[in-house]
Every structure is written in structure tokens, then in C-alpha cells.
PDB file of C-alpha atoms in Angstrom:
ATOM      1  CA  UNK H   1      71.753 -26.793  -3.853  1.00 55.00           C
ATOM      2  CA  UNK H   2      73.795 -26.819  -6.855  1.00 57.00           C
ATOM      3  CA  UNK H   3      72.562 -23.441  -8.022  1.00 56.00           C
ATOM      4  CA  UNK H   4      73.037 -21.340  -4.910  1.00 63.00           C
ATOM      5  CA  UNK H   5      75.354 -23.118  -2.503  1.00 58.00           C
ATOM      6  CA  UNK H   6      72.905 -23.472   0.316  1.00 69.00           C
ATOM      7  CA  UNK H   7      73.960 -27.095   1.135  1.00 73.00           C
ATOM      8  CA  UNK H   8      74.944 -26.358   4.698  1.00 73.00           C
ATOM      9  CA  UNK H   9      71.274 -25.572   5.374  1.00 76.00           C
ATOM     10  CA  UNK H  10      69.979 -29.028   4.205  1.00 78.00           C
ATOM     11  CA  UNK H  11      71.119 -30.867   7.229  1.00 79.00           C
ATOM     12  CA  UNK H  12      68.721 -28.814   9.473  1.00 83.00           C
ATOM     13  CA  UNK H  13      65.909 -28.553   7.060  1.00 88.00           C
ATOM     14  CA  UNK H  14      65.675 -32.124   5.446  1.00 93.00           C
ATOM     15  CA  UNK H  15      64.103 -35.077   7.038  1.00 95.00           C
ATOM     16  CA  UNK H  16      65.517 -38.261   5.364  1.00 95.00           C
ATOM     17  CA  UNK H  17      62.878 -40.975   5.673  1.00 97.00           C
ATOM     18  CA  UNK H  18      64.624 -44.322   6.121  1.00 97.00           C
ATOM     19  CA  UNK H  19      61.620 -46.602   5.970  1.00 97.00           C
ATOM     20  CA  UNK H  20      58.152 -46.500   4.171  1.00 98.00           C
ATOM     21  CA  UNK H  21      55.802 -44.581   6.496  1.00 98.00           C
ATOM     22  CA  UNK H  22      52.260 -43.581   6.743  1.00 98.00           C
ATOM     23  CA  UNK H  23      51.511 -40.177   8.243  1.00 98.00           C
ATOM     24  CA  UNK H  24      48.680 -40.233  10.747  1.00 98.00           C
ATOM     25  CA  UNK H  25      48.566 -36.566  11.730  1.00 98.00           C
ATOM     26  CA  UNK H  26      50.493 -33.441  11.683  1.00 98.00           C
ATOM     27  CA  UNK H  27      50.106 -30.755  14.227  1.00 98.00           C
ATOM     28  CA  UNK H  28      51.680 -27.147  14.245  1.00 97.00           C
ATOM     29  CA  UNK H  29      52.246 -24.644  17.173  1.00 97.00           C
ATOM     30  CA  UNK H  30      53.220 -21.158  16.178  1.00 96.00           C
ATOM     31  CA  UNK H  31      53.649 -17.537  17.326  1.00 95.00           C
ATOM     32  CA  UNK H  32      54.761 -14.383  15.404  1.00 94.00           C
ATOM     33  CA  UNK H  33      56.370 -11.214  16.756  1.00 93.00           C
ATOM     34  CA  UNK H  34      53.658  -9.141  14.841  1.00 92.00           C
ATOM     35  CA  UNK H  35      49.989  -9.967  13.867  1.00 92.00           C
ATOM     36  CA  UNK H  36      50.217 -12.027  10.802  1.00 92.00           C
ATOM     37  CA  UNK H  37      48.465 -14.941   8.969  1.00 95.00           C
ATOM     38  CA  UNK H  38      50.467 -18.077   8.713  1.00 96.00           C
ATOM     39  CA  UNK H  39      50.151 -20.936   6.253  1.00 96.00           C
ATOM     40  CA  UNK H  40      51.886 -24.330   6.661  1.00 97.00           C
ATOM     41  CA  UNK H  41      52.675 -26.875   3.896  1.00 98.00           C
ATOM     42  CA  UNK H  42      54.606 -30.107   4.178  1.00 98.00           C
ATOM     43  CA  UNK H  43      56.054 -31.649   1.028  1.00 98.00           C
ATOM     44  CA  UNK H  44      58.085 -34.939   0.176  1.00 98.00           C
ATOM     45  CA  UNK H  45      60.789 -34.745  -2.520  1.00 98.00           C
ATOM     46  CA  UNK H  46      63.279 -36.982  -4.391  1.00 97.00           C
ATOM     47  CA  UNK H  47      66.794 -36.083  -3.495  1.00 94.00           C
ATOM     48  CA  UNK H  48      69.528 -36.263  -6.187  1.00 91.00           C
ATOM     49  CA  UNK H  49      72.379 -38.513  -4.926  1.00 89.00           C
ATOM     50  CA  UNK H  50      74.350 -38.837  -8.227  1.00 91.00           C
ATOM     51  CA  UNK H  51      75.045 -35.649 -10.072  1.00 88.00           C
ATOM     52  CA  UNK H  52      73.842 -32.486  -8.118  1.00 83.00           C
ATOM     53  CA  UNK H  53      73.758 -33.950  -4.672  1.00 82.00           C
ATOM     54  CA  UNK H  54      71.097 -32.559  -2.511  1.00 85.00           C
ATOM     55  CA  UNK H  55      69.027 -31.133  -5.110  1.00 88.00           C
ATOM     56  CA  UNK H  56      65.229 -31.823  -4.773  1.00 92.00           C
ATOM     57  CA  UNK H  57      62.743 -32.741  -7.540  1.00 95.00           C
ATOM     58  CA  UNK H  58      59.219 -34.440  -7.800  1.00 96.00           C
ATOM     59  CA  UNK H  59      57.696 -32.550  -4.800  1.00 97.00           C
ATOM     60  CA  UNK H  60      54.332 -33.896  -3.588  1.00 98.00           C
ATOM     61  CA  UNK H  61      52.199 -32.052  -1.117  1.00 98.00           C
ATOM     62  CA  UNK H  62      51.689 -34.259   1.914  1.00 98.00           C
ATOM     63  CA  UNK H  63      49.650 -31.856   4.180  1.00 98.00           C
ATOM     64  CA  UNK H  64      48.606 -28.167   4.439  1.00 98.00           C
ATOM     65  CA  UNK H  65      46.735 -26.007   6.951  1.00 97.00           C
ATOM     66  CA  UNK H  66      43.066 -25.628   6.173  1.00 92.00           C
ATOM     67  CA  UNK H  67      42.653 -21.944   7.101  1.00 93.00           C
ATOM     68  CA  UNK H  68      45.446 -19.472   7.637  1.00 95.00           C
ATOM     69  CA  UNK H  69      46.449 -19.212  11.441  1.00 95.00           C
ATOM     70  CA  UNK H  70      46.377 -15.734  12.882  1.00 94.00           C
ATOM     71  CA  UNK H  71      49.421 -15.285  14.832  1.00 91.00           C
ATOM     72  CA  UNK H  72      50.426 -12.450  17.223  1.00 92.00           C
ATOM     73  CA  UNK H  73      53.143 -11.811  19.770  1.00 92.00           C
ATOM     74  CA  UNK H  74      51.052 -12.604  22.715  1.00 94.00           C
ATOM     75  CA  UNK H  75      49.514 -15.963  21.619  1.00 93.00           C
ATOM     76  CA  UNK H  76      50.684 -19.485  20.931  1.00 95.00           C
ATOM     77  CA  UNK H  77      48.292 -21.138  18.405  1.00 95.00           C
ATOM     78  CA  UNK H  78      47.962 -24.682  17.525  1.00 96.00           C
ATOM     79  CA  UNK H  79      46.239 -26.548  14.749  1.00 97.00           C
ATOM     80  CA  UNK H  80      46.089 -29.737  12.842  1.00 97.00           C
ATOM     81  CA  UNK H  81      47.073 -29.898   9.118  1.00 98.00           C
ATOM     82  CA  UNK H  82      44.916 -31.472   6.624  1.00 98.00           C
ATOM     83  CA  UNK H  83      46.666 -34.708   5.127  1.00 98.00           C
ATOM     84  CA  UNK H  84      46.741 -34.657   1.354  1.00 98.00           C
ATOM     85  CA  UNK H  85      48.972 -37.626   0.677  1.00 98.00           C
ATOM     86  CA  UNK H  86      49.889 -39.902   3.762  1.00 98.00           C
ATOM     87  CA  UNK H  87      52.250 -42.482   2.210  1.00 98.00           C
ATOM     88  CA  UNK H  88      55.964 -41.641   1.931  1.00 98.00           C
ATOM     89  CA  UNK H  89      58.432 -44.181   0.513  1.00 97.00           C
ATOM     90  CA  UNK H  90      61.792 -44.838   2.070  1.00 97.00           C
ATOM     91  CA  UNK H  91      64.521 -42.662   0.552  1.00 96.00           C
ATOM     92  CA  UNK H  92      62.341 -39.575   0.305  1.00 97.00           C
ATOM     93  CA  UNK H  93      62.952 -36.190   1.901  1.00 97.00           C
ATOM     94  CA  UNK H  94      60.417 -34.456   3.822  1.00 98.00           C
ATOM     95  CA  UNK H  95      60.349 -30.661   4.230  1.00 96.00           C
ATOM     96  CA  UNK H  96      57.983 -28.283   6.100  1.00 96.00           C
ATOM     97  CA  UNK H  97      57.336 -24.674   5.148  1.00 95.00           C
ATOM     98  CA  UNK H  98      55.591 -21.804   6.888  1.00 95.00           C
ATOM     99  CA  UNK H  99      54.360 -18.722   4.790  1.00 93.00           C
ATOM    100  CA  UNK H 100      53.904 -15.366   6.507  1.00 92.00           C
ATOM    101  CA  UNK H 101      51.063 -13.829   4.345  1.00 90.00           C
ATOM    102  CA  UNK H 102      51.805 -10.263   3.494  1.00 80.00           C
ATOM    103  CA  UNK H 103      53.971  -9.706   6.662  1.00 83.00           C
ATOM    104  CA  UNK H 104      57.555  -9.644   7.729  1.00 87.00           C
ATOM    105  CA  UNK H 105      57.244 -10.712  11.475  1.00 90.00           C
ATOM    106  CA  UNK H 106      59.565 -13.324  12.829  1.00 94.00           C
ATOM    107  CA  UNK H 107      57.942 -16.619  13.115  1.00 94.00           C
ATOM    108  CA  UNK H 108      58.552 -19.242  15.735  1.00 95.00           C
ATOM    109  CA  UNK H 109      56.894 -22.600  14.941  1.00 95.00           C
ATOM    110  CA  UNK H 110      57.049 -26.377  15.924  1.00 95.00           C
ATOM    111  CA  UNK H 111      55.733 -29.127  13.795  1.00 95.00           C
ATOM    112  CA  UNK H 112      54.957 -32.618  15.084  1.00 97.00           C
ATOM    113  CA  UNK H 113      54.439 -35.477  12.602  1.00 98.00           C
ATOM    114  CA  UNK H 114      52.649 -38.654  13.946  1.00 98.00           C
ATOM    115  CA  UNK H 115      53.572 -41.628  11.625  1.00 98.00           C
ATOM    116  CA  UNK H 116      53.919 -45.351  11.638  1.00 98.00           C
ATOM    117  CA  UNK H 117      56.199 -47.511   9.643  1.00 98.00           C
ATOM    118  CA  UNK H 118      54.635 -49.629   6.858  1.00 96.00           C
ATOM    119  CA  UNK H 119      57.256 -51.658   5.410  1.00 74.00           C
TER     120      UNK H 119
END
């Protein structure tokens, strides 16, 4: 945030976790306006709240897709992500990423995270 001035995007992209949670499952649905392979990753981060407000650090992979999803303009695909680390502490930020392998097609995706409060 502090380096490139993109703080206005953080509100739409960051999920601030208010309680300790345990992730039970993550499911994705996606399509792409061209034929491309998509990868999905979900990370948790620590957010700086004292000096460079909004900057993220200490990223930990929470989940990833096991095999790239082959997306096309005429399909809506769904898959379950593999959980790598299920526990998320209160005060952490969760961010999901989609990677278009070698393509430039526009992606539409929805991610659903099933979790329960542990604290």
C-alpha cells in the first residue's frame, strides 16, 4: 500500500478476520472469456496498523487448487481447493488470488469459504 498508493482497493480485496477461525472447505466457481488454465490460492497475512497502514507481511498459504482449472467462455467450472493451513487467528487478513496461466482472458470467479469460529 505505502509503495504504490493502491489503498483504495484494499477494502474490496481484504477480508479482516475478527475471531479465530478454522477453515473447513473452500470452493471456487470460475469462467474465462477465452480458453485458459486457472490457478487459485488463498493466503493469510498480518496487516500493518501502526506505520505503513494496510501493508501486508508474513503471508501463509491457506489453500490452493490441486490441478489447474481449464476455463472457457462456454463453461462455468467448480472445484474444491486443498487446505494447506486451516487455522486463522483474529486480526489477520485473508486474500484470494486467481492466476491465468499464460493467458490474458478476463476471468470471472467466485470463492466460497466454509469456516467455523474457534475462539
